[in-house]
Structures are given as structure tokens and as C-alpha cells.
Coordinates of C-alpha atoms in Angstrom, one line a residue:
M1003 CA 97.6 96.6 152.0
K1004 CA 100.6 94.9 151.0
K1005 CA 98.2 93.6 147.6
Y1006 CA 96.6 97.2 146.7
F1007 CA 100.6 98.8 146.7
L1008 CA 101.4 95.8 144.5
S1009 CA 98.8 96.6 142.6
I1010 CA 99.6 100.3 142.4
F1011 CA 103.1 99.8 141.5
T1012 CA 102.4 97.5 138.6
L1013 CA 100.1 100.6 137.1
I1014 CA 102.6 102.4 137.9
L1015 CA 105.4 101.3 135.5
P1016 CA 104.1 101.6 132.5
F1017 CA 103.7 105.4 133.3
I1018 CA 107.5 105.7 133.9
T1019 CA 108.5 103.9 131.2
F1020 CA 105.9 107.0 129.4
A1021 CA 107.3 109.8 131.7
Q1022 CA 110.8 109.0 131.1
E1023 CA 110.1 109.0 126.9
T1024 CA 108.0 112.2 127.6
A1025 CA 111.3 114.1 129.3
E1026 CA 113.7 112.4 127.0
K1027 CA 111.3 113.2 123.4
G1028 CA 110.1 116.8 124.3
I1029 CA 106.7 114.7 124.5
D1030 CA 104.7 117.4 126.9
E1031 CA 105.6 120.5 124.4
R1032 CA 104.1 118.8 121.4
F1033 CA 101.1 117.7 124.1
N1034 CA 100.5 121.5 125.5
E1035 CA 100.2 122.8 122.1
A1036 CA 97.7 120.3 121.3
F1037 CA 95.7 120.7 124.5
K1038 CA 96.4 124.2 124.9
P1039 CA 93.6 125.5 122.3
I1040 CA 91.1 123.2 124.4
S1041 CA 92.4 125.4 128.0
D1042 CA 92.1 128.5 126.6
A1043 CA 88.4 128.0 125.2
W1044 CA 87.1 126.7 128.9
G1045 CA 89.1 129.3 130.1
S1046 CA 87.4 132.1 128.5
I1047 CA 84.3 130.9 129.5
V1048 CA 85.3 130.3 133.2
F1049 CA 86.9 134.2 133.8
Y1050 CA 85.0 135.4 130.8
P1051 CA 85.8 139.0 132.3
V1052 CA 83.2 141.8 133.1
Q1053 CA 86.3 145.2 131.6
F1054 CA 85.4 148.3 133.4
T1055 CA 87.9 150.4 131.1
E1056 CA 89.0 149.2 128.0
D1057 CA 92.5 147.8 130.1
V1058 CA 90.6 146.7 133.4
G1059 CA 88.9 144.1 133.6
M1060 CA 87.7 140.9 136.0
P1061 CA 86.3 137.7 135.3
I1062 CA 83.1 137.1 136.1
V1063 CA 83.1 134.0 138.0
I1064 CA 85.4 136.1 140.1
I1065 CA 83.0 139.1 141.0
M1066 CA 80.5 136.1 142.5
L1067 CA 83.1 135.2 145.3
L1068 CA 83.5 138.7 145.8
L1069 CA 79.4 139.8 145.9
A1070 CA 78.5 136.3 147.7
G1071 CA 81.3 137.5 150.6
L1072 CA 79.7 140.5 151.2
L1073 CA 75.9 139.8 150.8
F1074 CA 77.0 137.0 153.7
T1075 CA 78.4 139.6 155.8
I1076 CA 75.7 141.8 155.3
L1077 CA 73.1 138.7 155.9
F1078 CA 74.6 137.4 158.6
K1079 CA 75.7 140.5 160.3
V1080 CA 79.0 140.3 160.4
V1081 CA 79.9 137.3 161.4
N1082 CA 83.3 137.1 160.2
I1083 CA 84.1 139.7 163.0
R1084 CA 81.5 139.7 165.8
L1085 CA 82.1 135.6 166.9
F1086 CA 85.9 135.3 165.8
P1087 CA 86.0 134.8 169.4
V1088 CA 83.7 132.2 169.2
S1089 CA 85.2 130.7 166.4
I1090 CA 88.4 130.4 168.1
N1091 CA 86.9 128.6 171.2
I1092 CA 85.1 126.0 169.3
V1093 CA 89.0 125.3 167.9
R1094 CA 90.3 125.7 171.9
G1095 CA 87.5 122.8 172.9
K1096 CA 85.8 124.9 175.4
Y1097 CA 82.3 124.1 174.0
D1098 CA 82.9 120.2 173.3
D1099 CA 80.8 118.9 176.0
I1100 CA 77.9 121.1 174.2
D1101 CA 78.7 120.1 170.6
H1102 CA 79.2 116.3 171.4
H1103 CA 76.9 115.4 174.2
E1104 CA 75.0 112.1 172.8
V1105 CA 71.7 112.4 171.9
E1106 CA 69.4 109.6 169.7
P1107 CA 70.6 109.0 166.4
K1108 CA 68.0 109.7 163.2
S1109 CA 68.3 109.3 159.6
M1110 CA 65.9 110.3 157.2
V1111 CA 65.9 107.4 154.0
N1112 CA 64.8 108.8 150.4
V1113 CA 63.6 106.0 148.6
V1114 CA 63.5 105.4 144.5
D1115 CA 61.6 102.9 142.5
G1116 CA 62.1 100.5 146.3
D1117 CA 65.5 101.4 146.0
I1118 CA 67.9 103.3 149.2
V1119 CA 69.0 105.8 147.4
D1120 CA 70.4 108.2 150.4
T1121 CA 70.7 108.7 153.7
I1122 CA 70.8 112.3 155.3
A1123 CA 72.4 111.9 158.6
I1124 CA 70.6 114.2 161.0
E1125 CA 71.1 115.7 164.7
G1126 CA 73.1 113.0 167.3
K1127 CA 75.3 111.7 163.9
D1128 CA 79.1 111.8 165.0
G1129 CA 81.8 112.5 162.6
E1130 CA 85.8 111.2 162.0
V1131 CA 87.9 114.4 162.7
S1132 CA 88.0 116.7 165.3
H1133 CA 86.7 120.3 164.5
F1134 CA 91.0 121.4 165.1
Q1135 CA 91.2 118.3 162.6
A1136 CA 89.3 119.3 160.3
L1137 CA 90.0 123.4 160.2
T1138 CA 94.3 122.0 159.2
A1139 CA 92.6 120.0 156.6
A1140 CA 90.6 122.1 154.9
L1141 CA 93.7 124.8 155.5
S1142 CA 96.1 122.1 153.6
G1143 CA 94.1 122.8 150.2
T1144 CA 94.2 126.8 151.0
V1145 CA 97.7 127.6 152.2
G1146 CA 100.6 126.7 150.0
L1147 CA 102.1 128.0 146.7
G1148 CA 99.1 130.7 146.6
N1149 CA 100.6 133.0 149.5
I1150 CA 104.1 132.2 148.3
A1151 CA 104.2 133.3 144.6
G1152 CA 100.5 134.7 144.6
V1153 CA 100.9 137.4 146.6
A1154 CA 104.1 137.9 145.0
I1155 CA 102.7 138.3 141.3
A1156 CA 99.8 140.9 142.9
I1157 CA 102.7 143.0 144.2
S1158 CA 104.5 143.1 140.8
L1159 CA 101.0 143.7 139.3
G1160 CA 99.7 145.9 141.0
G1161 CA 102.5 147.2 143.8
P1162 CA 102.4 147.3 147.6
G1163 CA 98.3 148.4 147.4
A1164 CA 97.3 145.3 146.2
T1165 CA 97.9 144.1 149.6
F1166 CA 94.7 145.8 150.9
W1167 CA 92.1 144.7 148.8
M1168 CA 93.2 141.3 149.4
I1169 CA 93.0 141.5 152.9
L1170 CA 89.4 143.1 152.4
A1171 CA 88.8 139.7 149.8
G1172 CA 90.2 137.5 153.0
L1173 CA 87.5 139.7 155.8
L1174 CA 84.4 138.9 152.7
G1175 CA 85.6 135.0 152.2
M1176 CA 85.0 134.6 156.1
S1177 CA 81.5 134.8 155.9
S1178 CA 81.0 132.9 152.4
K1179 CA 83.4 129.9 154.4
F1180 CA 81.2 129.8 157.0
V1181 CA 78.0 129.1 155.0
E1182 CA 79.0 126.7 152.9
C1183 CA 81.0 125.1 155.3
T1184 CA 77.6 125.5 158.0
L1185 CA 75.8 123.5 155.2
G1186 CA 78.5 121.1 154.7
V1187 CA 77.8 119.2 157.4
K1188 CA 73.9 119.5 157.6
Y1189 CA 73.3 117.6 154.6
R1190 CA 76.0 115.2 154.9
D1191 CA 76.0 111.5 154.5
I1192 CA 77.2 109.4 157.2
G1193 CA 77.5 105.1 156.4
E1194 CA 77.7 102.5 158.9
D1195 CA 81.1 102.6 159.2
G1196 CA 80.8 105.6 160.6
T1197 CA 82.3 107.5 156.7
V1198 CA 81.0 110.6 156.2
F1199 CA 80.6 111.7 152.5
G1200 CA 80.2 115.3 152.5
G1201 CA 80.5 118.3 150.5
P1202 CA 78.5 121.1 147.9
M1203 CA 77.7 118.1 146.1
Y1204 CA 74.9 116.7 148.8
Y1205 CA 73.9 120.2 150.0
L1206 CA 73.2 121.2 146.4
K1207 CA 71.2 117.9 146.1
K1208 CA 69.6 117.4 149.0
G1209 CA 69.4 121.4 150.5
L1210 CA 67.4 122.2 147.2
A1211 CA 65.5 118.8 147.3
D1212 CA 64.6 120.4 150.4
V1213 CA 63.2 124.1 149.2
G1214 CA 61.2 122.1 146.6
K1215 CA 64.0 122.2 143.7
G1216 CA 65.3 118.5 143.2
G1217 CA 66.1 119.2 139.5
L1218 CA 68.2 121.9 139.8
G1219 CA 69.8 120.4 143.1
K1220 CA 70.5 117.8 140.8
V1221 CA 71.6 119.2 138.2
L1222 CA 74.2 121.8 140.1
A1223 CA 75.8 119.0 142.4
V1224 CA 76.7 116.8 139.0
I1225 CA 78.5 119.6 137.5
F1226 CA 80.1 120.8 141.3
A1227 CA 81.5 116.9 141.5
I1228 CA 82.6 116.9 137.5
M1229 CA 84.8 119.8 137.9
C1230 CA 85.9 119.5 141.3
I1231 CA 87.4 115.9 140.1
G1232 CA 89.4 117.4 137.4
G1233 CA 90.0 120.3 139.7
S1234 CA 91.7 118.1 142.1
F1235 CA 93.7 116.1 139.2
G1236 CA 95.3 118.8 137.4
G1237 CA 95.9 121.8 140.2
G1238 CA 95.3 119.6 143.3
N1239 CA 97.5 116.8 142.0
M1240 CA 99.5 117.6 139.3
F1241 CA 100.7 121.4 139.5
Q1242 CA 101.2 120.8 143.1
A1243 CA 103.5 117.8 142.4
N1244 CA 105.5 120.0 139.0
Q1245 CA 105.9 122.7 141.4
A1246 CA 107.3 121.0 144.4
A1247 CA 109.9 118.9 141.5
Q1248 CA 111.0 121.6 139.7
Q1249 CA 111.8 122.9 143.2
F1250 CA 113.5 120.3 144.8
N1251 CA 115.1 119.0 142.2
T1252 CA 116.8 122.8 141.1
M1253 CA 118.1 123.1 145.2
I1254 CA 119.3 119.9 145.0
G1255 CA 121.0 119.6 141.4
A1256 CA 119.3 117.2 139.7
N1257 CA 119.6 117.2 135.7
S1258 CA 118.6 113.3 135.0
T1259 CA 115.8 113.2 133.2
A1260 CA 114.3 110.6 135.4
A1261 CA 115.0 113.3 138.1
G1262 CA 111.1 114.6 138.1
V1263 CA 110.0 110.5 137.9
I1264 CA 112.1 109.3 140.8
F1265 CA 110.8 113.0 142.5
G1266 CA 107.0 112.1 141.5
I1267 CA 107.8 108.5 142.6
V1268 CA 108.5 109.0 146.2
M1269 CA 105.8 111.6 146.7
A1270 CA 103.0 109.2 145.2
I1271 CA 104.1 106.6 147.7
I1272 CA 103.6 108.8 150.7
V1273 CA 100.9 110.2 149.4
A1274 CA 99.5 106.5 148.7
I1275 CA 99.6 105.6 152.2
V1276 CA 98.4 108.3 154.1
I1277 CA 94.7 108.3 151.7
I1278 CA 94.4 105.0 151.9
G1279 CA 93.9 105.5 155.5
G1280 CA 91.0 108.2 154.7
I1281 CA 90.6 111.5 156.4
K1282 CA 90.9 109.8 159.6
R1283 CA 94.1 109.2 158.4
I1284 CA 94.3 112.7 156.4
G1285 CA 93.7 115.0 159.2
S1286 CA 95.5 113.1 162.0
I1287 CA 97.9 113.9 159.3
T1288 CA 97.6 118.0 158.3
E1289 CA 97.2 118.3 162.0
K1290 CA 100.9 117.9 162.2
V1291 CA 101.9 118.9 158.7
V1292 CA 99.8 122.5 158.4
P1293 CA 101.2 123.7 161.9
F1294 CA 104.4 123.1 161.7
M1295 CA 104.9 124.3 157.8
V1296 CA 103.2 127.6 158.6
G1297 CA 105.4 127.4 161.7
I1298 CA 108.9 127.6 159.5
Y1299 CA 107.4 130.1 156.8
F1300 CA 105.9 132.5 159.5
I1301 CA 108.9 132.2 162.3
A1302 CA 111.0 133.3 158.7
A1303 CA 108.8 136.3 158.5
I1304 CA 109.4 137.4 161.6
V1305 CA 112.7 137.1 161.5
I1306 CA 112.7 139.6 158.9
L1307 CA 110.6 141.5 160.7
V1308 CA 111.7 142.2 163.9
A1309 CA 115.4 142.8 161.7
N1310 CA 113.7 145.8 159.8
F1311 CA 111.6 147.0 162.5
N1312 CA 111.5 150.4 161.5
L1313 CA 110.7 150.0 158.0
I1314 CA 107.0 148.2 159.4
G1315 CA 105.2 151.4 159.0
S1316 CA 106.8 152.4 156.5
A1317 CA 104.9 149.5 154.7
F1318 CA 101.6 149.6 155.9
G1319 CA 101.8 153.4 154.2
Q1320 CA 102.6 152.2 151.0
I1321 CA 100.4 149.6 151.4
F1322 CA 97.4 152.0 152.1
D1323 CA 98.9 154.7 149.7
G1324 CA 99.1 152.0 147.5
A1325 CA 95.0 150.8 147.7
F1326 CA 93.9 154.6 147.0
N1327 CA 95.9 156.2 145.1
A1328 CA 98.0 153.9 142.4
K1329 CA 99.9 156.0 140.3
G1330 CA 101.8 153.5 136.9
I1331 CA 99.2 150.3 137.3
T1332 CA 97.5 149.9 134.7
G1333 CA 93.3 150.7 135.6
G1334 CA 94.2 153.1 138.2
V1335 CA 93.2 151.7 142.0
L1336 CA 90.3 150.1 140.3
G1337 CA 92.8 148.4 138.3
V1338 CA 94.6 147.6 141.9
L1339 CA 91.8 147.0 143.6
I1340 CA 91.1 144.0 140.8
I1341 CA 94.4 142.3 141.4
G1342 CA 94.1 142.1 145.2
F1343 CA 90.7 140.7 144.6
Q1344 CA 91.9 138.1 142.4
R1345 CA 94.5 137.0 143.8
A1346 CA 92.8 136.3 147.0
A1347 CA 90.2 134.7 146.2
F1348 CA 92.6 131.9 144.5
S1349 CA 94.6 131.6 147.5
N1350 CA 92.0 131.1 150.3
E1351 CA 89.1 129.7 147.6
A1352 CA 86.0 131.0 149.6
G1353 CA 82.9 129.9 147.7
V1354 CA 85.1 127.7 145.5
G1355 CA 82.5 124.9 148.1
S1356 CA 86.0 123.0 148.2
A1357 CA 86.4 123.5 152.0
A1358 CA 82.7 122.1 152.2
I1359 CA 83.7 118.7 151.9
A1360 CA 86.7 118.8 154.2
H1361 CA 84.7 119.8 157.3
S1362 CA 81.6 117.9 156.7
A1363 CA 83.5 115.2 158.5
V1364 CA 84.0 116.6 161.8
K1365 CA 82.4 115.3 165.1
T1366 CA 79.4 117.9 165.7
K1367 CA 76.2 117.7 166.1
Y1368 CA 75.6 121.3 165.6
P1369 CA 76.5 122.2 161.7
A1370 CA 77.1 126.4 162.1
S1371 CA 79.9 124.8 164.7
E1372 CA 81.5 124.2 162.3
G1373 CA 80.7 127.0 160.4
L1374 CA 82.4 129.4 162.4
V1375 CA 85.7 127.2 162.4
A1376 CA 85.4 127.2 158.8
L1377 CA 85.6 131.1 158.5
L1378 CA 89.3 131.1 160.6
E1379 CA 91.1 129.9 157.3
P1380 CA 90.5 132.5 154.9
F1381 CA 91.4 134.6 157.9
I1382 CA 94.7 132.2 159.1
D1383 CA 95.7 132.1 155.0
T1384 CA 94.8 135.5 153.0
V1385 CA 94.7 138.4 156.4
V1386 CA 97.9 136.2 158.6
V1387 CA 99.5 134.1 155.9
C1388 CA 99.6 136.3 152.8
T1389 CA 99.6 140.1 154.9
M1390 CA 103.3 138.5 155.7
T1391 CA 104.9 137.8 153.1
A1392 CA 103.4 141.3 151.8
L1393 CA 105.3 143.0 154.3
V1394 CA 108.9 141.4 154.0
I1395 CA 108.4 141.5 150.1
I1396 CA 107.8 145.0 150.7
I1397 CA 110.2 145.7 152.8
T1398 CA 112.9 143.8 151.4
N1399 CA 112.7 145.5 147.6
G1400 CA 112.1 149.2 148.5
D1401 CA 114.9 149.3 146.1
G1402 CA 112.8 147.6 143.0
S1403 CA 116.0 144.9 142.8
I1404 CA 113.5 141.9 142.7
M1405 CA 110.9 143.2 140.9
E1406 CA 109.0 146.1 138.7
Y1407 CA 105.4 147.6 140.1
G1408 CA 103.4 147.3 137.3
V1409 CA 105.1 144.1 135.4
K1410 CA 104.6 140.6 136.0
A1411 CA 107.0 139.2 137.6
P1412 CA 108.4 136.4 135.8
D1413 CA 108.7 133.9 138.8
G1414 CA 106.6 134.2 142.1
V1415 CA 108.4 131.8 144.0
L1416 CA 112.2 133.4 142.5
A1417 CA 110.6 136.9 143.6
T1418 CA 109.7 135.7 147.5
S1419 CA 112.5 133.5 148.0
K1420 CA 114.6 135.9 146.5
A1421 CA 113.2 138.7 149.6
F1422 CA 113.5 136.5 152.3
A1423 CA 117.3 135.4 150.7
S1424 CA 117.8 139.5 151.4
V1425 CA 117.8 138.6 154.9
I1426 CA 118.4 135.3 155.5
P1427 CA 120.7 133.8 153.1
W1428 CA 120.1 130.5 153.5
F1429 CA 116.2 130.4 153.6
P1430 CA 115.2 129.1 150.1
Y1431 CA 117.0 125.6 151.4
V1432 CA 113.4 126.7 153.9
L1433 CA 111.3 128.1 151.5
T1434 CA 111.9 124.0 149.4
L1435 CA 110.9 122.2 152.4
A1436 CA 107.7 124.5 152.5
V1437 CA 107.1 124.0 149.0
V1438 CA 107.2 120.4 149.7
L1439 CA 105.2 120.4 152.5
F1440 CA 102.5 121.9 150.8
A1441 CA 102.4 120.5 148.5
L1442 CA 102.1 117.2 150.0
S1443 CA 99.2 119.1 152.2
T1444 CA 97.1 120.2 149.1
M1445 CA 97.4 116.9 147.9
L1446 CA 96.0 114.9 150.4
S1447 CA 92.7 117.5 151.1
W1448 CA 92.3 117.8 146.7
S1449 CA 92.8 113.7 147.1
Y1450 CA 90.0 113.8 149.5
Y1451 CA 87.8 116.5 147.5
G1452 CA 88.3 114.5 144.2
L1453 CA 87.0 111.0 145.6
Q1454 CA 84.4 112.3 147.6
S1455 CA 83.1 113.9 144.2
W1456 CA 84.4 110.4 142.4
M1457 CA 81.8 108.3 144.8
F1458 CA 79.3 110.9 144.4
L1459 CA 79.5 110.1 140.8
F1460 CA 79.7 106.5 140.3
G1461 CA 79.2 105.0 143.6
R1462 CA 81.0 104.1 147.7
S1463 CA 82.4 100.9 146.3
K1464 CA 85.7 100.0 147.4
A1465 CA 86.6 99.3 144.0
S1466 CA 85.1 102.8 143.4
D1467 CA 87.5 104.1 146.6
Y1468 CA 91.0 102.2 144.9
S1469 CA 90.4 103.1 141.6
Y1470 CA 90.0 107.0 142.2
K1471 CA 93.5 106.9 144.3
I1472 CA 95.1 104.6 141.8
L1473 CA 94.5 107.2 139.5
F1474 CA 95.8 110.4 141.6
C1475 CA 99.1 108.7 142.5
L1476 CA 99.8 108.4 139.1
F1477 CA 98.8 111.8 138.2
I1478 CA 101.5 112.9 140.7
I1479 CA 104.4 110.7 139.0
I1480 CA 102.9 112.7 136.2
G1481 CA 102.8 115.7 136.9
S1482 CA 105.9 115.4 138.4
A1483 CA 107.8 114.3 135.6
V1484 CA 106.5 116.6 132.8
S1485 CA 105.9 120.2 132.2
L1486 CA 102.0 120.5 131.8
G1487 CA 100.7 124.4 131.7
A1488 CA 97.9 124.1 129.5
V1489 CA 97.0 121.3 131.2
T1490 CA 97.2 123.3 134.6
D1491 CA 95.1 126.7 133.2
F1492 CA 92.2 124.3 132.5
S1493 CA 92.2 122.4 135.7
D1494 CA 92.5 125.9 137.4
A1495 CA 89.6 127.1 135.4
M1496 CA 88.0 123.7 136.6
I1497 CA 88.6 124.4 140.5
F1498 CA 86.4 128.2 140.0
A1499 CA 83.9 126.8 137.5
M1500 CA 83.0 125.2 141.0
A1501 CA 82.0 128.3 142.6
V1502 CA 79.4 128.8 139.9
P1503 CA 76.9 126.1 141.4
N1504 CA 78.3 126.1 144.6
I1505 CA 77.3 130.1 145.0
I1506 CA 73.8 129.2 143.7
G1507 CA 73.0 126.9 146.0
C1508 CA 74.2 129.1 149.4
F1509 CA 72.3 131.6 147.9
I1510 CA 69.3 129.5 148.0
L1511 CA 70.0 127.8 151.2
F1512 CA 71.4 130.5 153.3
P1513 CA 68.1 131.1 155.2
K1514 CA 68.9 127.2 156.4
V1515 CA 72.1 127.9 157.7
R1516 CA 70.1 131.2 160.0
E1517 CA 68.4 128.5 161.7
E1518 CA 71.3 126.4 162.5
L1519 CA 73.5 129.1 163.8
S1520 CA 70.4 130.7 165.7
K1521 CA 70.6 127.2 167.1
Y1522 CA 74.2 126.8 168.0
L1523 CA 74.3 130.1 170.0
K1524 CA 70.6 129.4 172.0
A1525 CA 72.9 125.8 173.0
I1526 CA 76.0 127.4 173.8
K1527 CA 74.8 130.9 175.4
P1528 CA 71.3 130.9 176.6
G1529 CA 69.0 133.9 175.4
S1530 CA 71.4 134.5 172.6
N1531 CA 70.0 135.6 169.0

């Protein structure tokens, strides 16, 4: 272990020097200017819009995500609502005896030109983490700045009515999470040492081969893996580190040009200690951090809502009225709907496929059991956390002192912070802790997502493993020290580009999910359909 940390530290030194020079000389600004055309070009492709009116359009990738959620909700008979109680019981451990009882392990080995290229784990193989750990590991990648800043931006652009459409999009996203995470477990690989390898790249490759579309599956799997690696270094790492560093250093009044570097080194060390232990350690950390940070935020919101209990009814009234009677908002009702749907998609990532990587590591012999656990994610992320944030902002902004509806807020985090501080003066300190924890947990999850994709492309060796982890930690330091807005935009586009191959695969493979759901329901409730 010591030699790995020594190696990391040795490699970090040049980047520290570079980061300091960047902060002092302003190289980051010139880098952004050079990189911006690339970022804009890539973003224009991924987020190419369909224009509904002259002023209102929606990116095709967002439309795909919403249609997927709607169709899967219909195809699986409103699984997001109908089986919600079953999902809760699975997390509680009610069906553990059925889900984990031992059977004879089986495997299918694919051989090409005499070489074993992969092993498909069949029923009976265990995973690495519990249902609850898998849920919190995946939640840590979605619950974060999107819930704090994204909601404020949605309301500033579309008014309170945007919240209604965010909630609806979250409910539809539950069905997409169910499908992709069921497939993630069904087509995962499990190594001889028990290490799990799973996610869209595996079910795209193996699942589509299973239905006679192997060539398409390989292409889609490689595209997904490349985009996932890019997203893990950018949006899942540098952006998180940068936002956390800015919030923390602003709060403590750190003005040194080395403040970002120092913060980045500390965060990199913490992340390195955790990710070197793999998904088991990530799961053990996130199962403690996620409930804690959500709990802090939840309690603060409850305090404000209780203090303004008489205004909650009015706030919901504004939400429903604004959803169908949007005056003064660009695009009217359609504009508000699009804003709400877009922010929800960015917040919960349902249909993107990232969560399927974390859920693939669960200990279960029934893939659908984890799919049902996964559908809780958009509910917690969007329906609960985002709604509470929206209520606080709407209630504390009755006089419009913080934001003017229809005009983008200059700083979503600042708007949310001011909203909470209007009732709890010391809340910005709590928010700083929440932002750091949100950033840390998101980096942990995305490090695992990126590593799985990296090893899918470059092989499962220790060299491949540690090369990715070292690179990931170096990007934490760089992200904390410099401003890379264009790179962040580029990486966000890569994250949503992951949705295209993932949704195509999910549409083709949904009959397999239906089979797994039927099998699991019969196991826990004999006679169920």
C-alpha cells in the first residue's frame, strides 16, 4: 500500500507545480479559450435540439430519455408505482433468504480463436455489496449539486411550475433505472476472486449478442465506455472538485493561489484511500456518507418548512398553477415543461446507464431484485430531495429578492444558500459541508464507473487498475486548482452521450427484463405475474 501512495505522490508533484503556475499566470483562461471551440462543437452534437417554437427547443438526447421512461412505465405496467412497496422491502432485507439462498454456480465461457474472452455469470454467483450499499453507491453519483444548484436554476428559468415537471420526469425515470440496472446484474461478469465487472458496456455487448445483434452490441459498448471514461474525469471529478474547492475556500476566506492545490491534494488522498479498496470500500463509505449528507440537508429543509408551515400550501399552489399557466416565461407552459424535464434528467441520470455499473456489484441471484431497488434512486433524488429544495426556494422567495423568474440565476448554489440562510443564518456553513460531501461521494462513484469502462477497454490487470486510479486522483488536483468551464461542458456532453447507446440497448433487451421480473415475483410471491 505504501508503495502505491509513494507512486501517486511522485506523479502528483509535477501537476502541483503546473497547477500553481496555472493559477498565477492565468493559463487556465487561455486553455479554456483554446478548448472552447471543441467543447461547443461536441455539445452542439450531443445536445442538438428539436425546436418546438422559435424560442423553445429540447435536446434530442433529453427527448430520448423521457420517451424511454414513458415507454418502460407503460410496458412494465407502472412498475415504478405498482412495485414500490416491494422495492422498500428488498432494501429492508425482507427477501434476503430467497434472494441469496445458495445454488450451484454456473458460468458460460466465450472462446474466440482458442482464447477465453469473457465469462458470463449465471444465477448463483454472489456479488460484492448489499442492496443498500449498491443503492447508496449509485445515489452518491446522482444526489449532489444538481439537487442544490439545479433546482434553483430550474425555478429561476421556469418559475415554480418547473418543479411539477421535474417530479413527473423523476417518476418516469424510475422505470428506466429499473430496466438498465436489471440488465446490469443479468449480464455482469464475476472474476475468480469475486470482483464484479458490469454495466451497459457488458449488457450491450453480451445482451445484444444474445438476441443476434452482436456486431451492433460491440460498437455500442465501446462508444459507451469511451464516453463514460471522459465523463468520469470531467463531470464526475474535475467539476465536483472545483465546486467543492470554491465553496470551501470562499467560506474560510482562503485567498492564496495555492489554496485550490492544497484542497485538491487533501481530497485526492481521501479519494485514493477509498478507491484503492474497490467497490467494497466505496460501498461501505457511501452507505454512511450518503444517508448522513442527505440527512443534514433534509433536516435543514424540514426546519424551514416547519417554520413556514402556513406557506407550504401556497407553495404547492404556485407549483401546480405555474406548471399549466406559465405567464412571463419564455415558451409558456411548453417552456416550463422542457426546463423541468431537462433539470430532472441532469439530476437523476435515469437512462444514462451510469447507475447500472454500481448496481451490477450487488449480492443477488435475481437480477430484477436489484432493478427494483434501483428505481428508488430517481424517487429519492428528484421527487424527494429536489422537491424539498424547490419548496424552500419558493417559500423564501415570495418577494423575489433572490431570483427573478424567467432570468437565469447567476449562481444556483448561491441562490439556494441564500434561501436557506434567510431562515437559518448559519446554513451556508452546513451547505459547505454538504457540497464537500456531495462532491466526495460523487467522485467515489464516478471513479468506479470510469474504472469499469477503462478495464473493459484496456483489460483487467493491476497495471490497468492503478493507472486509471492514479490518473483520476491527479485530475482531482487539477480540477481544484484551475477553472475549466469548457472542459466541464465537454464532459457533461460525454455523460449524456452515454445515454444514446444505453437507451438503444435497453429498448432491444426489455423482453429479457420482463422475463427476470416475472421470475423474481414468482420467487417472492408464488402465483404473481
